[in-house]
mmCIF file of C-alpha atoms in Angstrom:
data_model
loop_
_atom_site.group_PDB
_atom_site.id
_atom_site.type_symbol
_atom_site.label_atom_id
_atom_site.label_comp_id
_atom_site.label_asym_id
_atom_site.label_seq_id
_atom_site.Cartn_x
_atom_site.Cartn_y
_atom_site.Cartn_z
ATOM 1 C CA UNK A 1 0.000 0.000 0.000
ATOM 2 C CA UNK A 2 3.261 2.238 0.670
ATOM 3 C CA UNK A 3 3.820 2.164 -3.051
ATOM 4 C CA UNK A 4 -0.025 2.910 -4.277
ATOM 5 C CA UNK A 5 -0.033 6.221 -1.859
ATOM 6 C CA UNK A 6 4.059 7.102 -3.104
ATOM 7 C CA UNK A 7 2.382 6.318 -6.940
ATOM 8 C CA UNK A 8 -0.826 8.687 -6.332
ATOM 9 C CA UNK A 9 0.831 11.035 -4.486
ATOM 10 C CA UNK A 10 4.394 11.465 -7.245
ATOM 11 C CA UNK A 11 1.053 11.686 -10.283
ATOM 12 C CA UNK A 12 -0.534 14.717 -7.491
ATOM 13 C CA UNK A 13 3.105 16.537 -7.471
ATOM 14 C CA UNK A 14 3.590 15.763 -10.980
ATOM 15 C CA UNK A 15 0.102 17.676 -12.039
ATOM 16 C CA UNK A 16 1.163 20.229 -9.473
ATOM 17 C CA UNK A 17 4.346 20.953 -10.435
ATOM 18 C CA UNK A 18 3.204 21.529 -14.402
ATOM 19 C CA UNK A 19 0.726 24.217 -12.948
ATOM 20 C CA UNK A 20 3.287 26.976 -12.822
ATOM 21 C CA UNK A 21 0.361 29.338 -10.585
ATOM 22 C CA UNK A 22 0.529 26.571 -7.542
ATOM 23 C CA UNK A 23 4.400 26.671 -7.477
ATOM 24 C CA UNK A 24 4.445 30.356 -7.298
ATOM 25 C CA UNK A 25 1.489 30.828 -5.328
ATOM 26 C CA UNK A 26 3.925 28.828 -2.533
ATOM 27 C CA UNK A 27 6.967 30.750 -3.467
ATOM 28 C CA UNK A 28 5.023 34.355 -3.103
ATOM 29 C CA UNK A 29 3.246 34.014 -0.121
ATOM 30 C CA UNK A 30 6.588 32.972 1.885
ATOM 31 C CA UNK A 31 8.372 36.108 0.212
ATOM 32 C CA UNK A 32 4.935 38.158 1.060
ATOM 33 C CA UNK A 33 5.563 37.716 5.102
ATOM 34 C CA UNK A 34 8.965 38.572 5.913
ATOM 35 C CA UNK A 35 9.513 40.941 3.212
ATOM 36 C CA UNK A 36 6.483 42.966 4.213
ATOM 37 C CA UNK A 37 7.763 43.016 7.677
ATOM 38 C CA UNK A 38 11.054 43.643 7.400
ATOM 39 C CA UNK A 39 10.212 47.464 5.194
ATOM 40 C CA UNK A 40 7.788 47.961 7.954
ATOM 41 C CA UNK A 41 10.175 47.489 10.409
ATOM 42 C CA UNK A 42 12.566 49.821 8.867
ATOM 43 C CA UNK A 43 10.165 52.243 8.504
ATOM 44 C CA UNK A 44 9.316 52.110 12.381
ATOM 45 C CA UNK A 45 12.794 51.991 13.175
ATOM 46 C CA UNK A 46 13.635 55.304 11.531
ATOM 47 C CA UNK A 47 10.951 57.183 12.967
ATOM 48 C CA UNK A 48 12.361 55.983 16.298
ATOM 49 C CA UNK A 49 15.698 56.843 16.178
ATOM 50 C CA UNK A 50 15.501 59.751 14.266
ATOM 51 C CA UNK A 51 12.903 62.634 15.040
ATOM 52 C CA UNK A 52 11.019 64.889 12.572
ATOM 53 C CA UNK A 53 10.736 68.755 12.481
ATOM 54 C CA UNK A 54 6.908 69.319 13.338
ATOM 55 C CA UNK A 55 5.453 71.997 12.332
ATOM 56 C CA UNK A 56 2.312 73.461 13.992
ATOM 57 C CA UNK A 57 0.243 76.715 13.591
ATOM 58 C CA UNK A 58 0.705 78.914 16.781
ATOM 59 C CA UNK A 59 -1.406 81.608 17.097
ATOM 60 C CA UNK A 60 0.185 84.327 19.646
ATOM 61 C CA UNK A 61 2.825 82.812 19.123
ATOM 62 C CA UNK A 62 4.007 86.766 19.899
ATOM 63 C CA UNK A 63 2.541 86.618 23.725
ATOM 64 C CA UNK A 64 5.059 83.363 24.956
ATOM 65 C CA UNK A 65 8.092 83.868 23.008
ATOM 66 C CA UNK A 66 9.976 82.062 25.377
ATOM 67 C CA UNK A 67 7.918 79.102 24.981
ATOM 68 C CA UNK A 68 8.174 79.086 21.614
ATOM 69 C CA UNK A 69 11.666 78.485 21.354
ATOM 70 C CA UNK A 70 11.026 75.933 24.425
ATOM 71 C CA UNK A 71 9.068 74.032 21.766
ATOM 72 C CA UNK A 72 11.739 75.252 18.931
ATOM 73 C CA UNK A 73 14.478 73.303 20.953
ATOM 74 C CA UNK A 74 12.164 70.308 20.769
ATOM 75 C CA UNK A 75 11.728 70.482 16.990
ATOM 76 C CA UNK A 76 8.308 71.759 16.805
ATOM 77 C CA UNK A 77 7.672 74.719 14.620
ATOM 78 C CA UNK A 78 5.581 77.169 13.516
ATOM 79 C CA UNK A 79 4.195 76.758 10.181
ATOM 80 C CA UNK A 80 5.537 78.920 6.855
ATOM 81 C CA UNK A 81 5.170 79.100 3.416
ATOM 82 C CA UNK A 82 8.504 76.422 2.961
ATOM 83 C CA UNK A 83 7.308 74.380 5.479
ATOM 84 C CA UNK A 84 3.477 73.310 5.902
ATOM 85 C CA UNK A 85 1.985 73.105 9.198
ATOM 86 C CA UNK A 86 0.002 70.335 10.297
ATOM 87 C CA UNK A 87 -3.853 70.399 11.158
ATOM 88 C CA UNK A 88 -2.708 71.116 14.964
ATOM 89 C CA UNK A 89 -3.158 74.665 16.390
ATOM 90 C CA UNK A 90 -1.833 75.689 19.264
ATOM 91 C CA UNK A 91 -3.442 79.145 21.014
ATOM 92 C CA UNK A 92 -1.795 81.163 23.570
ATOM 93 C CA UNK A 93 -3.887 84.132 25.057
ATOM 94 C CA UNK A 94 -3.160 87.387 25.491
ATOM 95 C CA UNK A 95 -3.074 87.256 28.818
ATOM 96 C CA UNK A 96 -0.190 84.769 28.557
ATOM 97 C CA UNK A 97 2.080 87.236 30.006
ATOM 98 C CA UNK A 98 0.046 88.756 32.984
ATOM 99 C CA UNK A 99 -0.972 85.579 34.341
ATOM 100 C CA UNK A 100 2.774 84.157 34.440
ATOM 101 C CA UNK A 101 4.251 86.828 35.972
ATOM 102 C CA UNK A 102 0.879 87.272 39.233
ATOM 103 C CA UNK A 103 1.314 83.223 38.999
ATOM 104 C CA UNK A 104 -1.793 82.842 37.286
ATOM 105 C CA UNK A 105 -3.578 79.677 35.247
ATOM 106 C CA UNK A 106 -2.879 80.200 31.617
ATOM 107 C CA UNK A 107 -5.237 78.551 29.383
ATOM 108 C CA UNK A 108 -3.299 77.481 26.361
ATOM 109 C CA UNK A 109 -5.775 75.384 23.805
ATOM 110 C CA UNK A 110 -4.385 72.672 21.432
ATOM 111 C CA UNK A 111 -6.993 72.027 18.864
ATOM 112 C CA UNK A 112 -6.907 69.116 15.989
ATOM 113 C CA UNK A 113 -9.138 66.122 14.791
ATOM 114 C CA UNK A 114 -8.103 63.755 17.732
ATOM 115 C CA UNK A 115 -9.452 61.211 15.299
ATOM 116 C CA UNK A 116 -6.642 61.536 12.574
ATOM 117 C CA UNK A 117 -3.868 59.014 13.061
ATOM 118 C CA UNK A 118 -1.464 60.804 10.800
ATOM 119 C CA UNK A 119 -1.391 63.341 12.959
ATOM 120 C CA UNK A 120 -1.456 61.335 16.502
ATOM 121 C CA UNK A 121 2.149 60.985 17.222
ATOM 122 C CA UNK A 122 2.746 64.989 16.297
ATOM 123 C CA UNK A 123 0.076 65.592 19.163
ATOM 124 C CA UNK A 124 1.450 63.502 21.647
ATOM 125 C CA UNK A 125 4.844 65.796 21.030
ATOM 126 C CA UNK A 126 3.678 68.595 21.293
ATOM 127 C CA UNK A 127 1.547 67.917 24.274
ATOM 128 C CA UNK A 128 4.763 66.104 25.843
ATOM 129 C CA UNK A 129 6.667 69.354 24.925
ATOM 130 C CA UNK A 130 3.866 71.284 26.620
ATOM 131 C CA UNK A 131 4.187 69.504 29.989
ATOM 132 C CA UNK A 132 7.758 69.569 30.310
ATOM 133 C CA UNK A 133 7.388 73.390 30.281
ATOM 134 C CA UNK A 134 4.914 73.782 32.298
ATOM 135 C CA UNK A 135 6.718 71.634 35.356
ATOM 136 C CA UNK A 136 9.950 73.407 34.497
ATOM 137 C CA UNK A 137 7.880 76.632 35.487
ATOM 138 C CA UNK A 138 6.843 75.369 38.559
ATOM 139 C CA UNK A 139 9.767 74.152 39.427
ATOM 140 C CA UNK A 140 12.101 77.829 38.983
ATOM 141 C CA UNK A 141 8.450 79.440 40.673
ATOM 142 C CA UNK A 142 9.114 76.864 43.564
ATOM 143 C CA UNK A 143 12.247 77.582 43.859
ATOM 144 C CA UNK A 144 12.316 81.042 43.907
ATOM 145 C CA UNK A 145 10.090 80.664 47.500
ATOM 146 C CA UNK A 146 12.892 79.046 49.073
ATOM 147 C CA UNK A 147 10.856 75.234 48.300
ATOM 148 C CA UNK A 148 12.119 72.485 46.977
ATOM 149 C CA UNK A 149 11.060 70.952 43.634
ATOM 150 C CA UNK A 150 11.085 67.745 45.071
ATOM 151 C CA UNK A 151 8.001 68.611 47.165
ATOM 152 C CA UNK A 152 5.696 68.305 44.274
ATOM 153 C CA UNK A 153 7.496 65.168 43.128
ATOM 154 C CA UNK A 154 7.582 62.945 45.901
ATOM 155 C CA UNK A 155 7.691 59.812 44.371
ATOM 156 C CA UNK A 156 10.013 59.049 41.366
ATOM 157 C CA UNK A 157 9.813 55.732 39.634
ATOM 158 C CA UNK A 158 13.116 53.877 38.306
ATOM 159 C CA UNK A 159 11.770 52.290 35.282
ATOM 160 C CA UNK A 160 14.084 48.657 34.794
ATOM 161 C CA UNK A 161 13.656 46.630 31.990
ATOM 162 C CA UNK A 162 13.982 42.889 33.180
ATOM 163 C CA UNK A 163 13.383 41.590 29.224
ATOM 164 C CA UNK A 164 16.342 40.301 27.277
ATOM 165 C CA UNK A 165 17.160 40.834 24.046
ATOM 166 C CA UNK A 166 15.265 37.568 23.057
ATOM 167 C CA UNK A 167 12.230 38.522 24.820
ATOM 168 C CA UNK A 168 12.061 41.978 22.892
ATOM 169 C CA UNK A 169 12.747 40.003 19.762
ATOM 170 C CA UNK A 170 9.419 37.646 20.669
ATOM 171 C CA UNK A 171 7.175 40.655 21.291
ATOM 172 C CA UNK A 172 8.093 42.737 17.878
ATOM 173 C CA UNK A 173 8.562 39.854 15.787
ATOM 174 C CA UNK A 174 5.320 37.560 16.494
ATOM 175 C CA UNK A 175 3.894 39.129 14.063
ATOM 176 C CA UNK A 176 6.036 37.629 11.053
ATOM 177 C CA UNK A 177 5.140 33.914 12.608
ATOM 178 C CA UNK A 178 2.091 34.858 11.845
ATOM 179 C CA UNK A 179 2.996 34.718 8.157
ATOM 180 C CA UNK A 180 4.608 31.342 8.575
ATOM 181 C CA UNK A 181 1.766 30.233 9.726
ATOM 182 C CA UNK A 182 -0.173 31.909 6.656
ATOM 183 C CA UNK A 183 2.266 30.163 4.089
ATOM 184 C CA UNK A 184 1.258 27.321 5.247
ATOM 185 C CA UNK A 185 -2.534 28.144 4.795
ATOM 186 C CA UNK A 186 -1.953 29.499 1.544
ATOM 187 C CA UNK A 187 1.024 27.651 -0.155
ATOM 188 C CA UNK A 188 -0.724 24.033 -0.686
ATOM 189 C CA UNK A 189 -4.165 25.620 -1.141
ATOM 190 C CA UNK A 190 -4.209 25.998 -5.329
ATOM 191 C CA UNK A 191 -2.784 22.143 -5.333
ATOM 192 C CA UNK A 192 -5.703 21.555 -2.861
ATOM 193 C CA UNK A 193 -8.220 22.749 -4.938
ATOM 194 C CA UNK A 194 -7.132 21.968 -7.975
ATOM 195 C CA UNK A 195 -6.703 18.066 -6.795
ATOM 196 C CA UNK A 196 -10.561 17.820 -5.828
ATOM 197 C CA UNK A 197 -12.282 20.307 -7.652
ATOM 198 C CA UNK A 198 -10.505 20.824 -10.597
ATOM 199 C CA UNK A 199 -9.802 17.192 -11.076
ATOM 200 C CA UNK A 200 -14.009 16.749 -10.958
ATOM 201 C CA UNK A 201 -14.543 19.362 -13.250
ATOM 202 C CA UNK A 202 -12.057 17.805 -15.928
ATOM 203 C CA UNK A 203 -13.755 14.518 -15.180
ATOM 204 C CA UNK A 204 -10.684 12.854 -13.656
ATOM 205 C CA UNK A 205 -11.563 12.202 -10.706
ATOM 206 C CA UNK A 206 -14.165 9.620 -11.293
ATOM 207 C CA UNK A 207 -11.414 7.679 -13.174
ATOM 208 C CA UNK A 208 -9.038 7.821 -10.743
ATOM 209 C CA UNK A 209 -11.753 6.538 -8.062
ATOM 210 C CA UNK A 210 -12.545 3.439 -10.250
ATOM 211 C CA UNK A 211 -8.795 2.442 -9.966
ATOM 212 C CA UNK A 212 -8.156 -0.710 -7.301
ATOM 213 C CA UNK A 213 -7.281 1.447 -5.155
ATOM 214 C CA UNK A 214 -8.591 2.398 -1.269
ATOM 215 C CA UNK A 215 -10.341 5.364 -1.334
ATOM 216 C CA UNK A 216 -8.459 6.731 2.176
ATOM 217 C CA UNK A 217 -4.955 6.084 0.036
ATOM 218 C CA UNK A 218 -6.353 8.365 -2.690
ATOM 219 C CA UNK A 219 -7.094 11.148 0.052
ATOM 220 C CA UNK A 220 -4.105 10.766 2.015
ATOM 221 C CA UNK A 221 -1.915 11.032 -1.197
ATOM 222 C CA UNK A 222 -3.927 13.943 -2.198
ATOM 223 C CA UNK A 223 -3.851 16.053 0.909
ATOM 224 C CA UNK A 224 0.200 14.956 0.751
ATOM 225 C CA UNK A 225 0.678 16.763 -1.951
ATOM 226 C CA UNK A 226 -1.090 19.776 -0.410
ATOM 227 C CA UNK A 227 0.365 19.479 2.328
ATOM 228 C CA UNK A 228 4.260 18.903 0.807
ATOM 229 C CA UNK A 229 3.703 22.780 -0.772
ATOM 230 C CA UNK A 230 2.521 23.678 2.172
ATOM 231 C CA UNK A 231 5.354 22.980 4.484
ATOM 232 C CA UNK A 232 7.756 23.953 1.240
ATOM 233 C CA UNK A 233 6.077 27.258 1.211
ATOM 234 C CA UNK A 234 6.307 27.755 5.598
ATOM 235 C CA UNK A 235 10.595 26.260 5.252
ATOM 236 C CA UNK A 236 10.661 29.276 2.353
ATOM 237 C CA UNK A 237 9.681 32.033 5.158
ATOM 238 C CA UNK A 238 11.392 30.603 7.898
ATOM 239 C CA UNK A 239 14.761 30.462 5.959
ATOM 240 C CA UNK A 240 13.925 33.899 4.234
ATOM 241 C CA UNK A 241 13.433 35.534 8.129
ATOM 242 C CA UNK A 242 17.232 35.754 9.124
ATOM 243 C CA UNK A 243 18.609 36.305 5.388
ATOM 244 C CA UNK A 244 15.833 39.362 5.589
ATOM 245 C CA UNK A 245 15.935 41.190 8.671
ATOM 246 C CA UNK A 246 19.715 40.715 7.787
ATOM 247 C CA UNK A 247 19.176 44.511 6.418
ATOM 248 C CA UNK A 248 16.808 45.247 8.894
ATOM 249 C CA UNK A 249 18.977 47.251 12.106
ATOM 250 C CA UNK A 250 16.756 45.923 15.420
ATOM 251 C CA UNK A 251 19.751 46.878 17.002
ATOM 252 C CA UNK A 252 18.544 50.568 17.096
ATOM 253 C CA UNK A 253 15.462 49.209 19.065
ATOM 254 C CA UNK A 254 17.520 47.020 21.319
ATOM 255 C CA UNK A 255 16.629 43.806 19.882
ATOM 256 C CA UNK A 256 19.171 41.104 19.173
ATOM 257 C CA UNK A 257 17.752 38.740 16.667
ATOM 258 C CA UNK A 258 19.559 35.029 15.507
ATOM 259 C CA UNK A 259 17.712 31.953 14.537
ATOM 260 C CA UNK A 260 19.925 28.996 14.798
ATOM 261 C CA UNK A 261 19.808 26.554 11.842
ATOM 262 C CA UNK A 262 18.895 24.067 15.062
ATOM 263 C CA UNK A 263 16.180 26.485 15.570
ATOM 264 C CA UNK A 264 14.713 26.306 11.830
ATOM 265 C CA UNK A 265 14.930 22.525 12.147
ATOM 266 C CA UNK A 266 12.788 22.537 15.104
ATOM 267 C CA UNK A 267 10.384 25.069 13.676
ATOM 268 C CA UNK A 268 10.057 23.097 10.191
ATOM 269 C CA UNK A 269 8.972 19.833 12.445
ATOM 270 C CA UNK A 270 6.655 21.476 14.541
ATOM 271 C CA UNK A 271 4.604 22.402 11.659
ATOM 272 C CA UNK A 272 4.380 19.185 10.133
ATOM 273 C CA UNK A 273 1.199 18.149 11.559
ATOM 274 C CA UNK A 274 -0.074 21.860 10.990
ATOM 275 C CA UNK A 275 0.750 21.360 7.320
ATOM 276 C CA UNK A 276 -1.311 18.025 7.133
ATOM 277 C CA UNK A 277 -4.354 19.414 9.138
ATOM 278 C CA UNK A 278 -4.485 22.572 6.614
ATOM 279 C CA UNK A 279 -4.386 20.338 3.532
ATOM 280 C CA UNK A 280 -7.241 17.752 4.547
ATOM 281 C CA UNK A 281 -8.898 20.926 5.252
ATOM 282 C CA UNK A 282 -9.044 22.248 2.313
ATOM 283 C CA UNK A 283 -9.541 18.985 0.643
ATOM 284 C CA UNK A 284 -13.002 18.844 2.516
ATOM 285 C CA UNK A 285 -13.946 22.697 1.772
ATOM 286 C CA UNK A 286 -13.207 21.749 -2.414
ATOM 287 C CA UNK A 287 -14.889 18.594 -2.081
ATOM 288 C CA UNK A 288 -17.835 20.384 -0.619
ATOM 289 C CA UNK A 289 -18.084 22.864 -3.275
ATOM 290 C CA UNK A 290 -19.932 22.463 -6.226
ATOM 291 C CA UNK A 291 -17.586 23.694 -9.073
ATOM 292 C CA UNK A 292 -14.040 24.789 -9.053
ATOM 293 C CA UNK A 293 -15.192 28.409 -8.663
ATOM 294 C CA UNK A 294 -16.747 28.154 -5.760
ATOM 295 C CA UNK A 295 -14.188 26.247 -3.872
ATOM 296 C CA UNK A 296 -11.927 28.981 -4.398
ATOM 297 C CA UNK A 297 -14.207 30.967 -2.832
ATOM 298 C CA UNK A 298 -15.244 28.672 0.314
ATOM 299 C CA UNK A 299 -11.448 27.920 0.965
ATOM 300 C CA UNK A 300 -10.776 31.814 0.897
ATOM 301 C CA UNK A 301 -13.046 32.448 3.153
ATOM 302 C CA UNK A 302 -12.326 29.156 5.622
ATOM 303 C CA UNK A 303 -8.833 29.768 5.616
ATOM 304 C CA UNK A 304 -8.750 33.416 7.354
ATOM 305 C CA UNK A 305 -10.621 31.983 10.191
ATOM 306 C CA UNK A 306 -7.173 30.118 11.482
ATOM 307 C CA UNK A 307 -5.378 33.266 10.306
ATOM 308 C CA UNK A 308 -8.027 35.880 12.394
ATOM 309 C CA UNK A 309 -7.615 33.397 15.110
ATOM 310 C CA UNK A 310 -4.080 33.418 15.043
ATOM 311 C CA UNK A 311 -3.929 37.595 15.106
ATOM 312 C CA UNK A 312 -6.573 37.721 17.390
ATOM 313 C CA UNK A 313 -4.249 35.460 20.228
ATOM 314 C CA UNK A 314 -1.243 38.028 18.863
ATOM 315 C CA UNK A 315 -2.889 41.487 19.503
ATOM 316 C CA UNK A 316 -4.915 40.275 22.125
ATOM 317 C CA UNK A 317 -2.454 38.701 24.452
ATOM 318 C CA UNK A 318 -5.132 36.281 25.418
ATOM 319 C CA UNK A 319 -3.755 33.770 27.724
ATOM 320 C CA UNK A 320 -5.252 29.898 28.181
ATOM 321 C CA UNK A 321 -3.721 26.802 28.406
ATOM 322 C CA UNK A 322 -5.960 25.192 25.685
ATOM 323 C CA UNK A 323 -4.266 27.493 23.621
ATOM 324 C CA UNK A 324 -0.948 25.024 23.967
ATOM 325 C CA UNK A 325 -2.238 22.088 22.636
ATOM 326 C CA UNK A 326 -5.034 23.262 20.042
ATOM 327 C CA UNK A 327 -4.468 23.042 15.899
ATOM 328 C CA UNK A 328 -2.573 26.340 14.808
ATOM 329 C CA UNK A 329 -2.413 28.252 18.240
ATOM 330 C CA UNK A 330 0.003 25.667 20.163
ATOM 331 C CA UNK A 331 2.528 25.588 17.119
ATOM 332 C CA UNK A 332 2.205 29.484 17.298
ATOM 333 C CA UNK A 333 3.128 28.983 20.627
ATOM 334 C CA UNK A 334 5.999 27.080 19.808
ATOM 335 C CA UNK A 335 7.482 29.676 17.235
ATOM 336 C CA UNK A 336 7.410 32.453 19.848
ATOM 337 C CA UNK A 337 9.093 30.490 22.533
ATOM 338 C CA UNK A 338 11.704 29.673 19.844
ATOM 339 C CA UNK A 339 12.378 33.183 18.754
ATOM 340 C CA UNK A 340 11.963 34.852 22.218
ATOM 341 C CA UNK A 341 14.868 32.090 23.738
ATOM 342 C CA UNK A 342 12.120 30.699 26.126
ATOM 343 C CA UNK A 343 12.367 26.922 26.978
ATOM 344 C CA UNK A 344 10.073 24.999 24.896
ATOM 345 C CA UNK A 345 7.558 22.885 26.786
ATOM 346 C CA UNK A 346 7.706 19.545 24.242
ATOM 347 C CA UNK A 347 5.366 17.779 26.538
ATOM 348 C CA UNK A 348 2.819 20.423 25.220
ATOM 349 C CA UNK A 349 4.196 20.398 21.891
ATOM 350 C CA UNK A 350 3.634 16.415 21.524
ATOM 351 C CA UNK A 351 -0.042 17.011 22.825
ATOM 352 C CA UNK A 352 -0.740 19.834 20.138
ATOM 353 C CA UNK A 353 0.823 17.815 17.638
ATOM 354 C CA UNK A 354 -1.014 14.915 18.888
ATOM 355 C CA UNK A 355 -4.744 16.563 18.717
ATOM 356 C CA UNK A 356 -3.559 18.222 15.552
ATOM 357 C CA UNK A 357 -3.452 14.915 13.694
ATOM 358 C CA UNK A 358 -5.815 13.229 15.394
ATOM 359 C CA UNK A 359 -8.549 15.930 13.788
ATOM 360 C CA UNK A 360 -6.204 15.404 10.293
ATOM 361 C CA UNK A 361 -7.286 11.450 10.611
ATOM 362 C CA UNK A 362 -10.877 11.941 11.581
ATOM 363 C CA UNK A 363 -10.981 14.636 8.687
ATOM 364 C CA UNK A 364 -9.580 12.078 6.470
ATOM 365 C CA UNK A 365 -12.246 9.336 7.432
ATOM 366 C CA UNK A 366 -15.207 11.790 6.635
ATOM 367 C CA UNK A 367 -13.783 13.005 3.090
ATOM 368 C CA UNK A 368 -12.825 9.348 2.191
ATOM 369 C CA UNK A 369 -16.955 8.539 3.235
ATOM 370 C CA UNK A 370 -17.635 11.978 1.030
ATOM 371 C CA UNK A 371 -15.871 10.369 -1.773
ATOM 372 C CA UNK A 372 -18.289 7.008 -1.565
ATOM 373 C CA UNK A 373 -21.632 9.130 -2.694
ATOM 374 C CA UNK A 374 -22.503 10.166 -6.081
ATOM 375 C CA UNK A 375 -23.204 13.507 -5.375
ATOM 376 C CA UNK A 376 -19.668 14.511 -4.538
ATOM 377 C CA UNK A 377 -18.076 12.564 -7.110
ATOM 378 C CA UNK A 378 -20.023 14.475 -9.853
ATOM 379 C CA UNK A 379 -20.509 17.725 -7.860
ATOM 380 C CA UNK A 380 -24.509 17.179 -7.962
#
């Protein structure tokens, strides 16, 4: 029987392999992850390290001239003809004066669309800038009456980070195992597709079925060759990830990133069941469709459930131990604890491989039984 499923499943590579869109369907959707990542990361990292001139409009800008170059030391501008301002205005009465010198409130107004993103980390600066002023004027009015600044400050808090270099690397870079996990749901899924309903549509399949030949070999050999572009596609992005953020400088965020060829290895085997579970998936989504068509549509839509899942545990931070040995979110688990230098619990690891193949089989048993009526074979 070893040779029957090797036969089936070399003529399911074979048909694979000649359709030139499944091969680099795998290919771009392990480029697509780390690729995208690593430009936004650059992106972030160079508006970290290296801070923008802002540029605001100030009206009375003529009352608080100190305060203006305050906020001129800080980078933030006043708006010109060379330089644009911003849709953040910052208003300083006329009254600015009279009230700091009799020790006064002053009322200064910062108005913008709060709900504009663009503009949100502009805001925060110039608000930040706005504080630090104001508690260097208390301070000098403080201490001009003989008090102490400390009086107003009477707790200070010593922020110290605990989190190595590995842990910052697991908390930035979850998100590109996320795409790992996405090449895997999209690299096999044209060979899926096209190995269930395409083969019914060019009237194949009903040939192949009439072979001598188990039923449950055909389906295994099938979802094998889903499943081998699959994995091929998830060993693309996890070899891609170091060559990638090779260029990338998470140095400048204090993050010291190195995956370990032993690393990869371990990676690669952990999703090996993951890579058989998607395939039989989408095996049973095809086989449930009625043309080819359609299929492409049910799988699209099936397969960003595991992926929203999978973001949703990310962004969420939700914590529960089901989550360790559950299809998808334990080897997500496992690629975090890799990257962040955590010790991997394998114990857990077996069990989410374990339950992750035992829903492969019984997914197996019910597309092998879907295979036995009519109305699948001929997509009635």
């Amino acid at each position: 029987m070893k040779s029957v499923f090797m036969t089936v499943w070399l003529k399911e590579m074979t048909d694979a392999l000649r359709d030139k869109r499944s091969l680099m369907a795998a290919m771009s959707y392990a480029f697509f992850g780390p690729i995208m990542m690593a430009v936004a990361f650059m992106m972030v990292i160079k508006d970290a390290v290296s801070e923008r001139d802002v540029y605001v409009h100030i009206d009375g800008a003529q009352y608080a001239p100190a305060l203006v170059d305050f906020l001129g030391d800080r980078r933030i501008f006043a708006g010109d003809e060379e330089n644009t301002a911003r849709e953040i205005y910052l208003e300083i009465p006329e009254n600015y004066e009279e009230n700091m010198e009799s020790a006064k409130p002053i009322y200064i107004t910062v108005r913008s669309d709060y709900s504009e993103r663009s503009d949100g980390s502009y805001r925060s600066r110039l608000e930040s800038a706005l504080r630090e002023y104001n508690n260097t004027i208390a301070s000098h009015r403080l201490t001009l009456r003989g008090i102490s600044a400390d009086v107003i400050s009477p707790i200070r808090i010593d922020k110290q980070d605990t989190a190595t270099k590995e842990a910052r690397a697991a908390m930035i870079l979850g998100t590109v195992m996320v795409f790992v996990l996405m090449a895997i749901f999209f690299s096999g899924m044209n060979v899926a597709i096209d190995g269930s309903a395409g083969e019914r549509e060019r009237n194949s399949l009903e040939f192949l079925l009439a072979q001598p030949v188990g039923t449950h070999w055909l389906v295994m050999a099938k979802a094998a060759a889903a499943g081998t572009f699959a994995l091929f596609g998830a060993v693309l992005s996890i070899l891609l990830i170091p060559l990638v953020f090779l260029f990338v400088p998470l140095e400048k965020l204090g993050i010291d990133f190195s995956m370990s060829w032993i690393d990869q290895a371990g990676m690669i085997l952990v999703l090996i069941p993951l890579a058989a579970f998607a395939s039989i998936l989408q095996l049973f989504v095809s086989f449930r469709a009625k043309s080819f068509k359609e299929a492409q549509t049910y799988i699209s839509l099936v397969m960003f459930i595991p992926v929203a899942v999978i973001f949703a545990v990310e962004f969420t931070r939700f914590e529960h131990p089901a989550l360790e040995i559950l299809p998808v979110t334990s080897q997500h688990r496992v690629l975090l604890a890799t990257i962040g230098g955590q010790d991997v619990n394998w114990l857990m690891v077996l069990g989410g491989a374990g339950i992750t193949l035992a829903v492969t089989a019984a997914l197996v048993a019910v597309v092998t039984k879907m295979l036995r009526s009519e109305k699948v074979v001929f997509g009635l």
